[in-house]
Coordinates of C-alpha atoms in Angstrom, one line a residue:
M1 CA 129.9 164.8 74.9
R2 CA 131.3 162.4 76.9
E3 CA 129.1 161.9 79.6
L4 CA 125.8 161.1 77.7
E5 CA 128.6 159.0 75.6
N6 CA 128.9 156.8 79.0
L7 CA 125.3 157.5 80.0
V8 CA 124.4 155.5 75.9
R9 CA 127.2 152.7 77.2
R10 CA 125.8 152.3 80.5
L11 CA 122.1 151.3 79.4
S12 CA 123.1 149.0 76.5
A13 CA 125.3 147.1 79.7
I14 CA 122.3 146.9 82.2
Y15 CA 119.6 146.7 79.7
S16 CA 118.9 144.9 77.7
Q17 CA 115.8 145.7 75.6
D18 CA 115.8 146.8 72.0
T19 CA 114.5 150.0 73.3
V20 CA 115.8 152.9 75.6
T21 CA 112.8 154.2 77.5
G22 CA 112.7 157.3 79.4
E23 CA 112.4 155.6 83.0
M24 CA 115.8 154.0 82.4
V25 CA 117.3 156.9 81.3
E26 CA 115.9 158.6 84.7
N27 CA 116.9 156.0 86.7
E28 CA 120.5 156.0 85.2
L29 CA 120.8 159.8 85.6
A30 CA 119.3 159.3 90.0
S31 CA 121.6 156.8 90.0
V32 CA 125.3 158.9 88.9
G33 CA 124.4 161.2 92.2
R34 CA 124.8 157.6 93.9
A35 CA 127.0 157.3 92.1
A36 CA 129.7 159.8 92.9
L37 CA 129.7 159.0 96.6
I38 CA 131.5 155.6 95.4
D39 CA 135.4 156.5 94.6
T40 CA 136.5 156.2 91.2
P41 CA 139.4 154.0 90.1
E42 CA 142.3 156.7 89.1
R43 CA 143.2 156.1 85.2
T44 CA 146.0 153.2 85.2
G45 CA 145.2 151.5 82.5
D46 CA 144.2 148.6 84.7
L47 CA 141.6 146.8 83.0
S48 CA 141.0 144.9 86.9
D49 CA 140.1 148.2 88.9
S50 CA 137.6 149.5 85.6
V51 CA 135.8 145.8 85.6
E52 CA 135.5 146.1 89.5
H53 CA 134.6 149.9 89.2
F54 CA 131.9 149.0 86.7
L55 CA 130.8 146.1 88.1
A56 CA 130.4 148.2 91.4
E57 CA 127.8 150.7 89.8
Y58 CA 126.1 148.0 87.5
F59 CA 125.1 146.7 91.1
M60 CA 124.2 149.1 92.7
S61 CA 122.0 151.0 89.8
F62 CA 120.2 147.5 91.1
G63 CA 119.2 149.3 94.7
Q64 CA 118.6 147.0 97.3
E65 CA 117.7 144.2 94.8
L66 CA 120.0 141.9 93.0
P67 CA 121.2 141.5 88.7
P68 CA 119.5 139.3 86.8
A69 CA 120.4 136.1 86.7
G70 CA 123.1 135.1 83.7
L71 CA 125.0 137.8 84.4
Y72 CA 128.8 136.1 83.6
T73 CA 127.5 135.3 80.1
R74 CA 126.7 139.0 79.5
I75 CA 129.6 140.3 81.6
L76 CA 132.1 137.8 78.7
R77 CA 130.2 139.2 76.3
K78 CA 130.4 142.2 77.3
V79 CA 134.7 142.0 77.1
E80 CA 134.4 139.1 74.4
F81 CA 133.1 141.5 71.7
P82 CA 135.4 144.4 71.7
L83 CA 138.4 141.8 72.9
I84 CA 138.2 140.1 69.3
T85 CA 136.9 143.0 67.7
A86 CA 140.3 145.1 68.2
T87 CA 142.0 141.7 67.6
L88 CA 141.1 140.9 64.1
A89 CA 141.3 145.4 63.7
A90 CA 145.1 145.0 64.3
T91 CA 145.5 141.4 62.7
R92 CA 143.6 143.0 59.6
G93 CA 140.6 140.5 59.9
N94 CA 142.9 137.1 59.5
Q95 CA 142.1 134.9 62.0
I96 CA 144.0 132.8 62.0
R97 CA 146.5 135.1 63.2
A98 CA 143.7 136.8 65.4
A99 CA 143.3 133.2 67.2
D100 CA 147.0 133.1 67.7
L101 CA 147.3 136.3 69.5
L102 CA 144.1 135.5 71.0
G103 CA 145.7 131.9 72.3
L104 CA 142.7 130.4 71.1
N105 CA 141.7 128.3 68.1
R106 CA 140.8 129.0 64.5
N107 CA 137.8 127.6 65.2
T108 CA 136.6 129.1 68.4
L109 CA 137.7 132.4 67.3
R110 CA 135.4 131.7 64.2
K111 CA 132.5 130.5 66.7
K112 CA 132.7 132.8 68.9
I113 CA 132.7 135.4 66.0
R114 CA 129.6 133.7 64.7
D115 CA 127.2 133.7 67.4
L116 CA 128.6 137.7 68.9
G117 CA 127.6 138.4 65.8
I118 CA 130.8 140.0 64.3
K119 CA 130.8 140.8 60.5
V120 CA 134.8 140.4 59.7
I121 CA 135.8 142.5 56.9
R122 CA 139.7 142.2 55.6
P123 CA 141.0 145.1 53.5
P124 CA 141.3 144.7 49.8
G125 CA 144.8 143.2 48.5
L126 CA 143.8 140.5 51.2

């Protein structure tokens, strides 16, 4: 089951289309064999190692080609979304506390929430 989840995450990270095709799945399943040749980082919890490993696989998935332009923005969006949603969950939806925890201005956080399409749900009674 974990392998299927990883495949789905990989497909959503690599392809920008709304629909996953059989060809996309076949390409990724074929690349799993190539990816096995790369040393996987130990599960040390080091984000930098995980990102480096992800990017190595990502670039390898394009073979001799390079990924489409805009890589920096795509990767930041992939990191920002879970970072902001986890922080909002930890602060129980309190955007002021979340902004402080993230080291962002409150208005900057609100703009990112809007731009990333994050739904902020505060628990009842707050």
